[in-house]
PDB file of C-alpha atoms and ligand atoms in Angstrom:
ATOM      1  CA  UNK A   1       0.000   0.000   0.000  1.00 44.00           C
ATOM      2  CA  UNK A   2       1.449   3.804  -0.750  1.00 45.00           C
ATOM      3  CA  UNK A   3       1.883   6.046   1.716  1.00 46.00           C
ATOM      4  CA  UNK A   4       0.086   9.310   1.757  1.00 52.00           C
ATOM      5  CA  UNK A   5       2.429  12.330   1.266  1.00 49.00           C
ATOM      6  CA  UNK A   6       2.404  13.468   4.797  1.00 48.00           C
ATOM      7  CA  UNK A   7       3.883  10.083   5.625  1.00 50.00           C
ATOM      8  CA  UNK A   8       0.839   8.793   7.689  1.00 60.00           C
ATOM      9  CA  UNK A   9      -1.121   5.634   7.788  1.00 66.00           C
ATOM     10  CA  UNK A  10      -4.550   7.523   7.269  1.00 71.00           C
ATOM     11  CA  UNK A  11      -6.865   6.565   4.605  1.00 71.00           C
ATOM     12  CA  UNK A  12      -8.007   8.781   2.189  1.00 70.00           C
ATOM     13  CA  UNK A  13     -11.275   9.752   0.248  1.00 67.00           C
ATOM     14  CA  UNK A  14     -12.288   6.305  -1.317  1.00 70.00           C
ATOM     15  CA  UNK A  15     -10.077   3.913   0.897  1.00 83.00           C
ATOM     16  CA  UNK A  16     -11.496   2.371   3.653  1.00 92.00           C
ATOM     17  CA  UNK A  17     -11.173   4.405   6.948  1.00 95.00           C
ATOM     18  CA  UNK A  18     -12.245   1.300   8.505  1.00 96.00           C
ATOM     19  CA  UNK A  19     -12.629  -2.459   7.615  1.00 96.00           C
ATOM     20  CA  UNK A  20     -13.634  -5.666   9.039  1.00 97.00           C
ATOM     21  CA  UNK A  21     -12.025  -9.750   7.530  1.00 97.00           C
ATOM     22  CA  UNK A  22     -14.170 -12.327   9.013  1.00 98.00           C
ATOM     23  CA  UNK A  23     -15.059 -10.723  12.681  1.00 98.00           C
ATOM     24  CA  UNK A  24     -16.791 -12.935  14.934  1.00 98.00           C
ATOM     25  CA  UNK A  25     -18.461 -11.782  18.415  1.00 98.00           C
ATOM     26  CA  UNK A  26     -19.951 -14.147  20.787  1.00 97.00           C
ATOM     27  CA  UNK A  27     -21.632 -12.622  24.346  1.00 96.00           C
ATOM     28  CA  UNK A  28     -22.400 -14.795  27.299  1.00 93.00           C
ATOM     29  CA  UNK A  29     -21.638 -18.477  27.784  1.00 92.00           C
ATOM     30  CA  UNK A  30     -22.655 -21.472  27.206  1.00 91.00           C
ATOM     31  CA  UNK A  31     -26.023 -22.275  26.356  1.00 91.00           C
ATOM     32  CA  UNK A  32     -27.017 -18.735  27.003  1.00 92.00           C
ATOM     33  CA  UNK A  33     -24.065 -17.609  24.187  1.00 94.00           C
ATOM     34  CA  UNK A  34     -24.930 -15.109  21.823  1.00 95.00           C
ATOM     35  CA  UNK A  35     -23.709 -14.710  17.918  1.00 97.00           C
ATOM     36  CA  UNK A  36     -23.675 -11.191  18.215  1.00 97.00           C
ATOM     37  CA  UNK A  37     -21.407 -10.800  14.542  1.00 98.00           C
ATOM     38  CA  UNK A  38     -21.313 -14.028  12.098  1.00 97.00           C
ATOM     39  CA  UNK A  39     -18.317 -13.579  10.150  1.00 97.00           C
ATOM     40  CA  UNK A  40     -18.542  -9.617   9.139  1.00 98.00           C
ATOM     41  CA  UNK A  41     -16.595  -8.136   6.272  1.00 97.00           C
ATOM     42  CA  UNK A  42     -17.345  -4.805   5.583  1.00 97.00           C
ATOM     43  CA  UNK A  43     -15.298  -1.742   4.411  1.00 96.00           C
ATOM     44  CA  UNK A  44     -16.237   1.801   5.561  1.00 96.00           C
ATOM     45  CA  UNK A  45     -14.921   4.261   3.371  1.00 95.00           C
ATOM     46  CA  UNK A  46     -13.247   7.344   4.178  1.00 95.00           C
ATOM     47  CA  UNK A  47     -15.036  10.812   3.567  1.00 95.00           C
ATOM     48  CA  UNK A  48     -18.174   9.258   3.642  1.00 96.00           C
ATOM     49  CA  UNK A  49     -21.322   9.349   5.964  1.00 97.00           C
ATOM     50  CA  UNK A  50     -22.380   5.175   6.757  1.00 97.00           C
ATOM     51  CA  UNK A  51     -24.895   4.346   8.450  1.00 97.00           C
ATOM     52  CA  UNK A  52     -25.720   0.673  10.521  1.00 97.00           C
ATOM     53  CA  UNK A  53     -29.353   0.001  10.597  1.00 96.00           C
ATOM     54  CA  UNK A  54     -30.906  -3.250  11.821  1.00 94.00           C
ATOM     55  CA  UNK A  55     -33.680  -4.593  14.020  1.00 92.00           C
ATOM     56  CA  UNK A  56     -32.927  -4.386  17.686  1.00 92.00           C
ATOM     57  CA  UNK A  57     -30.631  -7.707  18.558  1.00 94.00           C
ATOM     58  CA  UNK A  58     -28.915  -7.556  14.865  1.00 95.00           C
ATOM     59  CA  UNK A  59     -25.510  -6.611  16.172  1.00 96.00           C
ATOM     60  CA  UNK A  60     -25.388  -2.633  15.441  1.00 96.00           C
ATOM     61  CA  UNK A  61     -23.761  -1.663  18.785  1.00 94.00           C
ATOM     62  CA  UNK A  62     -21.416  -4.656  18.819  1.00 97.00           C
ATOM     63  CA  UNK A  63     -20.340  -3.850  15.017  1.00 97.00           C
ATOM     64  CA  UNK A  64     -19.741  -0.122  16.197  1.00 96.00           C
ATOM     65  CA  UNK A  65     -18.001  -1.039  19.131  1.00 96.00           C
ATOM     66  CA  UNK A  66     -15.602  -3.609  17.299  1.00 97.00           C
ATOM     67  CA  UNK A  67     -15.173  -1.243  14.577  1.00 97.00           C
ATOM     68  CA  UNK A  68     -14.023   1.485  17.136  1.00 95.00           C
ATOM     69  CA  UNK A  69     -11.782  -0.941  19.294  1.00 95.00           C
ATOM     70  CA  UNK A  70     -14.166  -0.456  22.112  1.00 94.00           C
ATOM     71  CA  UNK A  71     -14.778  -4.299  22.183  1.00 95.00           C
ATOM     72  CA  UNK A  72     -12.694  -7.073  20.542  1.00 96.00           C
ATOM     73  CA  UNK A  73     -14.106  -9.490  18.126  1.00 97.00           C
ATOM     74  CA  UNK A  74     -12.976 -13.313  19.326  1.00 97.00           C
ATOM     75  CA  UNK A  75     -12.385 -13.770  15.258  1.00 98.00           C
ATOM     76  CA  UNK A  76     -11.115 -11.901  12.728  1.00 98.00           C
ATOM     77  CA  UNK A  77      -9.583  -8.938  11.902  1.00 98.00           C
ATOM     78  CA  UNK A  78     -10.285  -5.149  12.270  1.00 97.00           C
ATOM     79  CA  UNK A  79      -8.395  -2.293  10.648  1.00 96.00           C
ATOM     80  CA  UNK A  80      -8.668   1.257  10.867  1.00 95.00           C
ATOM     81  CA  UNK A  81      -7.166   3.394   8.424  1.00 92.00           C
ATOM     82  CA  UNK A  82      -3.847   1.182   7.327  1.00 89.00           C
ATOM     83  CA  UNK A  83      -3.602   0.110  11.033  1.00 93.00           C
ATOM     84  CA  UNK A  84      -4.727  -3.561  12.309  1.00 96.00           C
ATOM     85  CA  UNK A  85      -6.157  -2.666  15.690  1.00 96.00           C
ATOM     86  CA  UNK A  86      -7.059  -6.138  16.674  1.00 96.00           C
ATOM     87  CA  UNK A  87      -2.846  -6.777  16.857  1.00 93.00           C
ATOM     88  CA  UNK A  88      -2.444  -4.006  18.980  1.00 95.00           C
ATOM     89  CA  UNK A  89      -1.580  -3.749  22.764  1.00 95.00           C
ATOM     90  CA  UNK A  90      -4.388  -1.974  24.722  1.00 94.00           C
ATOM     91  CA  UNK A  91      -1.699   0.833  25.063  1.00 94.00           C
ATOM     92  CA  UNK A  92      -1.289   1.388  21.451  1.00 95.00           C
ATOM     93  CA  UNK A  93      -4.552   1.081  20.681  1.00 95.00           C
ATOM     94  CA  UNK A  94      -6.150   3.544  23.640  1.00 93.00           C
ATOM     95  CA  UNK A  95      -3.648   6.331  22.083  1.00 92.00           C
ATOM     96  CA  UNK A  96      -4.761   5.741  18.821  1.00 93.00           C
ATOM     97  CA  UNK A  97      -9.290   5.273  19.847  1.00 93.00           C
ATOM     98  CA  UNK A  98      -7.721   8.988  21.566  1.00 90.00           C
ATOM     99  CA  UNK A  99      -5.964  10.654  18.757  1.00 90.00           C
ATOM    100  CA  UNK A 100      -7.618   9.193  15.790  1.00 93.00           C
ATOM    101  CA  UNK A 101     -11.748   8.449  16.423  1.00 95.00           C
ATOM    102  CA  UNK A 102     -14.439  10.846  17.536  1.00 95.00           C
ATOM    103  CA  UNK A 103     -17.502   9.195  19.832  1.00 96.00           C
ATOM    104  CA  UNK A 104     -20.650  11.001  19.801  1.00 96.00           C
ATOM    105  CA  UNK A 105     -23.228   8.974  22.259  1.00 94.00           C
ATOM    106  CA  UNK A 106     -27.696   9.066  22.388  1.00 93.00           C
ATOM    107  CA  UNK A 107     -26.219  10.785  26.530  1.00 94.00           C
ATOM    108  CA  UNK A 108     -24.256  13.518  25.215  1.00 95.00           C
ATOM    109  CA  UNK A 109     -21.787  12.440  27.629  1.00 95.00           C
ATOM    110  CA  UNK A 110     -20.337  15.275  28.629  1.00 97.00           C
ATOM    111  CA  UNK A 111     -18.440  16.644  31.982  1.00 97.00           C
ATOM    112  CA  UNK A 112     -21.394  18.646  33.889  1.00 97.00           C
ATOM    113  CA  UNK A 113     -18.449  20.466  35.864  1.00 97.00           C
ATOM    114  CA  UNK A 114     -16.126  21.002  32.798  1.00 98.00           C
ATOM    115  CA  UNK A 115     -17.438  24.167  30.888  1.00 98.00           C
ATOM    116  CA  UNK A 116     -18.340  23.785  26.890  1.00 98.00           C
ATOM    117  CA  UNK A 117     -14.396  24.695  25.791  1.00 97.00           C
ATOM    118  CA  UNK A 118     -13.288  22.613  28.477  1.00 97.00           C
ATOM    119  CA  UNK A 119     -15.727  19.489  27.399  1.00 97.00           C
ATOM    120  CA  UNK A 120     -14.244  20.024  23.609  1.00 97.00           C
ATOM    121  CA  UNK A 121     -10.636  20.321  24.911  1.00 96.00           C
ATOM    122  CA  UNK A 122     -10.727  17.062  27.091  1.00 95.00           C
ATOM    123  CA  UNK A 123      -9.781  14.643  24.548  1.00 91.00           C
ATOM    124  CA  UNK A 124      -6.989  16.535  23.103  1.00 91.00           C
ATOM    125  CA  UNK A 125      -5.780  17.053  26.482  1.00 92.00           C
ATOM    126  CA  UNK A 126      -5.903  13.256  27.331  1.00 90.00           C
ATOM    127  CA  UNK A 127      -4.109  12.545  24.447  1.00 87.00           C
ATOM    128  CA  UNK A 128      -1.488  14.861  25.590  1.00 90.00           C
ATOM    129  CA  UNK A 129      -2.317  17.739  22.563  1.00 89.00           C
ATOM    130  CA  UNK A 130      -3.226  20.961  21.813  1.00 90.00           C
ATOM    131  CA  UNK A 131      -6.568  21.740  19.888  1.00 91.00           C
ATOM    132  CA  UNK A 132      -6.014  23.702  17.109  1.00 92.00           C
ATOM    133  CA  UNK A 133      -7.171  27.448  18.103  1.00 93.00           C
ATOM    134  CA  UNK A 134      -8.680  28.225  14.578  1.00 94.00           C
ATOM    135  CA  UNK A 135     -10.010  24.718  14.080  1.00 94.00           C
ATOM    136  CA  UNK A 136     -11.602  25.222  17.098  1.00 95.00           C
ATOM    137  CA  UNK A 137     -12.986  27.957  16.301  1.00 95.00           C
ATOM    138  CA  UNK A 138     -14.347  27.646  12.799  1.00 95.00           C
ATOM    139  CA  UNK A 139     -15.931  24.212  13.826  1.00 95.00           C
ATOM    140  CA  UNK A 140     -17.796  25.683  17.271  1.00 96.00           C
ATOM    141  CA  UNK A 141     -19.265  28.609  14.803  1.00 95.00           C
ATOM    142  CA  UNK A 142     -20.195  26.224  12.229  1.00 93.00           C
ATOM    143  CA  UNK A 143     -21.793  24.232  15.129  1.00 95.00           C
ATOM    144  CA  UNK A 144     -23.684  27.500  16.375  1.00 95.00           C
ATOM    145  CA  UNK A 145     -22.310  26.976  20.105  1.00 97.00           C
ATOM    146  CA  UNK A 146     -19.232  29.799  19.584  1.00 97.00           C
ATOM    147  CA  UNK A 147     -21.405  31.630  22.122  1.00 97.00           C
ATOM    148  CA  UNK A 148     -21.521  29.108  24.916  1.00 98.00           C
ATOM    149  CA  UNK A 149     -17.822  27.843  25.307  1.00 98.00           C
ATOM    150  CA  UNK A 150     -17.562  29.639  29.101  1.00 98.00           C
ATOM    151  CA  UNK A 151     -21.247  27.737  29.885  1.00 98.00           C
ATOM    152  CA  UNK A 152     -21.910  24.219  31.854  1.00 98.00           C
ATOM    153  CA  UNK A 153     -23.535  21.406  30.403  1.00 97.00           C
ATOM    154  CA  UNK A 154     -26.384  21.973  32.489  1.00 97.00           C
ATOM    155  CA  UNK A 155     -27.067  25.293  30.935  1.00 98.00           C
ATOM    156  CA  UNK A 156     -27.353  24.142  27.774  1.00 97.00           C
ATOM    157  CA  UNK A 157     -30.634  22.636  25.549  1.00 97.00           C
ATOM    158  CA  UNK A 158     -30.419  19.077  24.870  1.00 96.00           C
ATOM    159  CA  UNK A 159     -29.675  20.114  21.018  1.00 96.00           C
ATOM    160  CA  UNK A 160     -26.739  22.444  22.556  1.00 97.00           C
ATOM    161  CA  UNK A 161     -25.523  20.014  24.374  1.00 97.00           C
ATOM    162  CA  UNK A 162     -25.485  17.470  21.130  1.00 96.00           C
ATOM    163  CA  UNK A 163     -24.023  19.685  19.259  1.00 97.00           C
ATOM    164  CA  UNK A 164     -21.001  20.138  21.796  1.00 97.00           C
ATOM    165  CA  UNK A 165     -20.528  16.469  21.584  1.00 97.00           C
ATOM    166  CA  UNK A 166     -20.200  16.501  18.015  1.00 97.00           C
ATOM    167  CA  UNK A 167     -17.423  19.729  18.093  1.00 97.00           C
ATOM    168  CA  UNK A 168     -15.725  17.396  20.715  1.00 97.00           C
ATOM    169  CA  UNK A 169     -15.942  14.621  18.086  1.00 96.00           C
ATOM    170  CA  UNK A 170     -14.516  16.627  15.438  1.00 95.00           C
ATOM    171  CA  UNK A 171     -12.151  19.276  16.876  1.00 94.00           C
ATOM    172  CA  UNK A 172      -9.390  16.046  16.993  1.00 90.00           C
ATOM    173  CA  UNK A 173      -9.467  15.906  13.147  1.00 92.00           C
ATOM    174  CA  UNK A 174     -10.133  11.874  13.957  1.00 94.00           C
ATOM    175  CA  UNK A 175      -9.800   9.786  11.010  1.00 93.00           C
ATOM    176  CA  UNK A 176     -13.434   8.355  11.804  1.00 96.00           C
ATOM    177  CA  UNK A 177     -16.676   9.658  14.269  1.00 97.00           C
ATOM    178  CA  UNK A 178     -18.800   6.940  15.303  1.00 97.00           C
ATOM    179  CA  UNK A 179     -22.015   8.383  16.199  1.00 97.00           C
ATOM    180  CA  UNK A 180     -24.316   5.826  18.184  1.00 95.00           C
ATOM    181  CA  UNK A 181     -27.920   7.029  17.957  1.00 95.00           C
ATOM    182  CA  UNK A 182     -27.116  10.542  18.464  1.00 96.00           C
ATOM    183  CA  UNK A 183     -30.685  11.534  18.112  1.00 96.00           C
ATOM    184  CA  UNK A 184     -32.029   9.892  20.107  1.00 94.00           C
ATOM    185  CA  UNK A 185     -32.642  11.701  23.713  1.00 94.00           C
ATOM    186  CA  UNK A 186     -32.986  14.977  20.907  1.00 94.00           C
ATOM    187  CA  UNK A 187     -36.907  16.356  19.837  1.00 95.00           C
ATOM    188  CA  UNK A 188     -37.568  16.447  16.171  1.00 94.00           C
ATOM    189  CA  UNK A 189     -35.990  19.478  15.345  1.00 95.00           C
ATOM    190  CA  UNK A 190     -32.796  19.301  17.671  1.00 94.00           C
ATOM    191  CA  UNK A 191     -31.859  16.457  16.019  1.00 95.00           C
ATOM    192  CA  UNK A 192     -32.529  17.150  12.597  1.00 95.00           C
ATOM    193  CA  UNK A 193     -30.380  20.122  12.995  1.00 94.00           C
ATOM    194  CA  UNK A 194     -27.260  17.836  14.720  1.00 95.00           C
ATOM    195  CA  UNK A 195     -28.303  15.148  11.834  1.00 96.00           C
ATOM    196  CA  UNK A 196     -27.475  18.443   9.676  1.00 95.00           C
ATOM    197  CA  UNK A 197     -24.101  19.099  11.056  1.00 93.00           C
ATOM    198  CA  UNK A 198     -22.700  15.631  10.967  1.00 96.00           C
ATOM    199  CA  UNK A 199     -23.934  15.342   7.374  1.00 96.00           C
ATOM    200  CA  UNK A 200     -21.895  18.685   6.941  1.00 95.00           C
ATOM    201  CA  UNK A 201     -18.692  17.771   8.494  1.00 96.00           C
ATOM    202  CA  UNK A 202     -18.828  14.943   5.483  1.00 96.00           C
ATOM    203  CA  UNK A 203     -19.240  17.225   2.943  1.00 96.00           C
ATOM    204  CA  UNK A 204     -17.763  19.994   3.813  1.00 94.00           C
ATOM    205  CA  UNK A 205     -14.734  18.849   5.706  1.00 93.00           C
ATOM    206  CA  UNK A 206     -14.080  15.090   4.661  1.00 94.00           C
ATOM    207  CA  UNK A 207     -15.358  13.620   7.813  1.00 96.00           C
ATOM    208  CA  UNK A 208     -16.216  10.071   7.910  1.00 96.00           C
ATOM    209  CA  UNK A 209     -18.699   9.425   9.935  1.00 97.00           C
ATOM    210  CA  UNK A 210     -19.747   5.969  11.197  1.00 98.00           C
ATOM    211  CA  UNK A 211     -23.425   6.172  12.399  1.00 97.00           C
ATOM    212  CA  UNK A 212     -26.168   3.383  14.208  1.00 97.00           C
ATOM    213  CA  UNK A 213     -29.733   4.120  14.531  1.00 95.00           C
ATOM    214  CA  UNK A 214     -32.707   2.027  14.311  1.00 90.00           C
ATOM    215  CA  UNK A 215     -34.338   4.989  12.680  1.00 92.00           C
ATOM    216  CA  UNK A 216     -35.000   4.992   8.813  1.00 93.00           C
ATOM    217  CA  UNK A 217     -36.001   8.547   8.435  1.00 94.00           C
ATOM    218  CA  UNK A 218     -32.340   9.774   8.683  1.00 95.00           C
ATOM    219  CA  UNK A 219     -30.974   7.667   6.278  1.00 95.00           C
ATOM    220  CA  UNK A 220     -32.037  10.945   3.911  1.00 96.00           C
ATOM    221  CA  UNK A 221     -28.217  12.267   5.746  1.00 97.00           C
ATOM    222  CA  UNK A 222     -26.251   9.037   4.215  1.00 97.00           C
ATOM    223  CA  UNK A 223     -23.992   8.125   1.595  1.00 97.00           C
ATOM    224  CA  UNK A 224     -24.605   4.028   2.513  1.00 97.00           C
ATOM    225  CA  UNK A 225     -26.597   1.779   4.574  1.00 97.00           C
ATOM    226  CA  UNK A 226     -25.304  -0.867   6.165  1.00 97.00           C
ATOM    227  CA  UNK A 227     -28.310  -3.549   7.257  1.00 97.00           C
ATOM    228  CA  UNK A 228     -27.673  -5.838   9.673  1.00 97.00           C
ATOM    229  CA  UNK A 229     -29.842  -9.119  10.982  1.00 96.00           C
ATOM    230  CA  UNK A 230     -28.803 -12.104  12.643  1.00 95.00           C
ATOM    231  CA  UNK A 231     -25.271 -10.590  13.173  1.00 97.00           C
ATOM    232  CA  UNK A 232     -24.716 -10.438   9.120  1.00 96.00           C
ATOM    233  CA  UNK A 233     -24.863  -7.476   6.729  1.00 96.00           C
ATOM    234  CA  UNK A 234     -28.058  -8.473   5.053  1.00 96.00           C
ATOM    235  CA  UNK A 235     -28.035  -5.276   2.608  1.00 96.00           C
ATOM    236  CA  UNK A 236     -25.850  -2.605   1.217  1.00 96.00           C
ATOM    237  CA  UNK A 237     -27.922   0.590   0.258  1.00 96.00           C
ATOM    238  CA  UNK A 238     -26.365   2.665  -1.427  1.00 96.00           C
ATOM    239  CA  UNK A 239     -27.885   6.688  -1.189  1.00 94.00           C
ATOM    240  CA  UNK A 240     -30.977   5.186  -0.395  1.00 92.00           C
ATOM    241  CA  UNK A 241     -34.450   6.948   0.550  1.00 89.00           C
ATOM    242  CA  UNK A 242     -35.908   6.170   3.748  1.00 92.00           C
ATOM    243  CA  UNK A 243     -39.059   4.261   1.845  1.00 93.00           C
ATOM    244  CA  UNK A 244     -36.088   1.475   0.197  1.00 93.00           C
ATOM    245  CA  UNK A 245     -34.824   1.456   3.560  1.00 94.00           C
ATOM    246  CA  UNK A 246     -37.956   0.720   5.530  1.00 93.00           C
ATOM    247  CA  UNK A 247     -38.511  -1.630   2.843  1.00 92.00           C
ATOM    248  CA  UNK A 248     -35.805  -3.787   2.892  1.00 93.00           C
ATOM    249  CA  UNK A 249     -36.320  -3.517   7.057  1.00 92.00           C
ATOM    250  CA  UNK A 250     -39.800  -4.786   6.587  1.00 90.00           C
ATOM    251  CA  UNK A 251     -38.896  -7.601   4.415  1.00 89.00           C
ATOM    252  CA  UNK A 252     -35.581  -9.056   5.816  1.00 85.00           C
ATOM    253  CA  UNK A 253     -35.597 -12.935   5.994  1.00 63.00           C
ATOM    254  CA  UNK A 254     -39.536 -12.916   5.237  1.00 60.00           C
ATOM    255  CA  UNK A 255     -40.008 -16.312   4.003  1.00 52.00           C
ATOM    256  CA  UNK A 256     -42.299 -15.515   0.480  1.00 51.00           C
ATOM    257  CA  UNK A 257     -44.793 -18.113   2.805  1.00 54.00           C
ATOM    258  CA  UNK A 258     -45.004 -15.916   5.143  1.00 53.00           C
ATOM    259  CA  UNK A 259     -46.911 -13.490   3.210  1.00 55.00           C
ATOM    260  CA  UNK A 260     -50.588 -13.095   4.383  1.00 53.00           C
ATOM    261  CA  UNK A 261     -52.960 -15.010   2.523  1.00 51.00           C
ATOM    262  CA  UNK A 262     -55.778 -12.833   0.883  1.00 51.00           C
ATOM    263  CA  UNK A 263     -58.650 -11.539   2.774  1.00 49.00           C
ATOM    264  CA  UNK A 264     -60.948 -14.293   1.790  1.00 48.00           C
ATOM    265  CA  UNK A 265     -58.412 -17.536   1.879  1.00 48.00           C
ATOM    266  CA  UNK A 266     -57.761 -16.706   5.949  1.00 47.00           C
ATOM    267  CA  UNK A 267     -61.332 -18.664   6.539  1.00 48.00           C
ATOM    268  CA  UNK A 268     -62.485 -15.737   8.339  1.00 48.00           C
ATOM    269  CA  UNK A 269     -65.680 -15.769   6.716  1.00 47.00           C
ATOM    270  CA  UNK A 270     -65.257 -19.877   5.408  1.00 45.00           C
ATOM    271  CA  UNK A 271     -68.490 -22.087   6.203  1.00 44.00           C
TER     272      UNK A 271
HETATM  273  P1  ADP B 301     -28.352  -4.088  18.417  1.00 56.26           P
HETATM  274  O1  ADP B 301     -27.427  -2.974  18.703  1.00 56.26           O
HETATM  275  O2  ADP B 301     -28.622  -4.298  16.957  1.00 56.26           O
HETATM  276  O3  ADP B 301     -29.627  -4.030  19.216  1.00 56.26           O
HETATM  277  P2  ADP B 301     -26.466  -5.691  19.936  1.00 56.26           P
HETATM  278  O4  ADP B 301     -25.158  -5.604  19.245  1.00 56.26           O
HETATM  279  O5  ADP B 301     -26.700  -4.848  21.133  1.00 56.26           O
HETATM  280  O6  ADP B 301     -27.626  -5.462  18.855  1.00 56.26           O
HETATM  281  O7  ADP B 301     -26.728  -7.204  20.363  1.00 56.26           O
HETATM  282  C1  ADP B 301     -26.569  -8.314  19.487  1.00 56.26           C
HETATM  283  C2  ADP B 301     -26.940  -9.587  20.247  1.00 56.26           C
HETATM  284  O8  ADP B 301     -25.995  -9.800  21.298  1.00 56.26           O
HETATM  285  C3  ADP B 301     -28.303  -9.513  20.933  1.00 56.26           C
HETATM  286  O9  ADP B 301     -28.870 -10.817  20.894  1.00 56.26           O
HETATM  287  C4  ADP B 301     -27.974  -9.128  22.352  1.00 56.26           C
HETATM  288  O10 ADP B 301     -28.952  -9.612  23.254  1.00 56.26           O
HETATM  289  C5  ADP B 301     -26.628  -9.811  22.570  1.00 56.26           C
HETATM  290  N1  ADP B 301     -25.760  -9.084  23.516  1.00 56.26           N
HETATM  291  C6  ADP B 301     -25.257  -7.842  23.339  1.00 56.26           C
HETATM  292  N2  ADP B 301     -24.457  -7.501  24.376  1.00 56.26           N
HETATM  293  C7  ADP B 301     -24.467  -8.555  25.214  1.00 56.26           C
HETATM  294  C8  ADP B 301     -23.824  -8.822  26.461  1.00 56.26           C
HETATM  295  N3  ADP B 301     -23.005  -7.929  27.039  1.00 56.26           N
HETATM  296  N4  ADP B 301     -24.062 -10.031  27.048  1.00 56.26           N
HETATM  297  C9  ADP B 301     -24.874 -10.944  26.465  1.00 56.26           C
HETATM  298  N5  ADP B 301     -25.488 -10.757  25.287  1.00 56.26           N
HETATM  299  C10 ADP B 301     -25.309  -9.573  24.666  1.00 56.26           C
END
């Protein structure tokens, strides 16, 4: 594989930011065990907005967890950028889940006693960096929340308080943002607007952005769709509309038998 000109091991537009061979997840043991992911392949690429749909129990959180080193699969391997993470020790791959991934959560998750700049700062400052003062800066006014960096968490709208998650996210530069349900604790309009802004950071700034939601309304904000069921990808949509999505959720692993008979052949109204 080349290397990039700046020397890194960071994919670029087109190559996979992140990438699955084969992973297998089990939970629990014995007869209780739990096939979470059936041998997953998938490739994620880079400066592109993907989204994991599935019904609940299909494996979303454990794929987005695997894929962000936040759980290891038991088989397989699991690559982000150029970089095997499943090889590396928990060291290595803490400073690189640190440096090189962005986490926005359904909780917000921030500090309540850190304010706003503080909250966007922490990662940096775990990872033992600076943020960039005019990165900062142009991504908390593209975010709206330029105006709220001295405020606490707990002065903030739910929507405010998204939206700092996502500048925390993004204010890294991380090679990938994993976004799990992020609209979910949000009203209709909050999270349309933070649906908005990651869709942005994609287009306008390259961002790859890894997203699960059981919701198929927002898959208007991306690129791919990723369906799982039964631990498998059981369809790859690509730039679909939410009907084709809802669609293909209504009609996974429907046995053709299973279809309802017609009115009159159910015998409702047999003698
Ligand atoms: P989804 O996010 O699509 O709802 P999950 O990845 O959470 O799916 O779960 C996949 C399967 O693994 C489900 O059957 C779930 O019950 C099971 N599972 C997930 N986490 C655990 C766990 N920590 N212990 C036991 N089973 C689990």
């Amino acid at each position: 594989m080349t290397e990039n000109p700046d020397g890194t091991d960071e994919a670029v537009t087109g190559e996979a930011a992140v990438r699955t061979t084969d992973v297998t997840r089990r939970h629990g043991s014995g007869e209780n065990q739990v096939l979470a992911l059936d041998r997953v392949s998938i490739s994620v690429e880079a400066g592109r907005f993907t989204m994991i749909m599935g019904p609940s129990g299909s494996g979303k959180s454990t794929l987005m967890h695997v894929l962000a080193g936040l759980d290891s699969p038991d088989e397989g391997r699991v690559f982000i950028g150029r970089r095997e993470i499943t090889e590396m020790s928990d060291k290595a791959l803490t400073e690189l889940r640190r440096t090189r991934t962005g986490f926005v959560f359904q909780s917000f998750n921030l500090i309540p006693t850190l304010s706003v700049e503080q909250n966007i700062g922490l990662p940096a400052q775990l990872a033992g960096e600076k943020v960039d003062a005019d990165w900062g800066r142009t991504v908390t006014e593209r975010l709206g929340i330029a105006a709220l960096l001295d405020r606490k968490p707990h002065e903030l709208s739910g929507g405010q308080q998204q939206r700092v998650a996502v500048a925390r996210a993004l204010v890294n530069r991380p090679a990938v943002v994993f976004a799990d349900e992020p609209t979910g604790n949000l009203d209709s309009v909050s999270g349309a607007e933070v649906m908005r802004l990651l869709a942005a950071a994609v287009r306008e700034y390259g961002q790859t952005v890894v997203m699960v939601t059981h919701d198929p309304g927002l898959s208007v904000y991306a690129d791919r769709v990723i369906i799982l069921a039964d631990g498998r990808p059981a369809a790859d949509l690509t730039d679909p509309g939410p009907e084709a999505v809802a669609d293909t959720l209504l009609h996974l692993n429907q046995d053709p038998r299973d279809e309802p008979l017609p009115f009159r052949e159910q015998g409702a109204f047999a003698r």
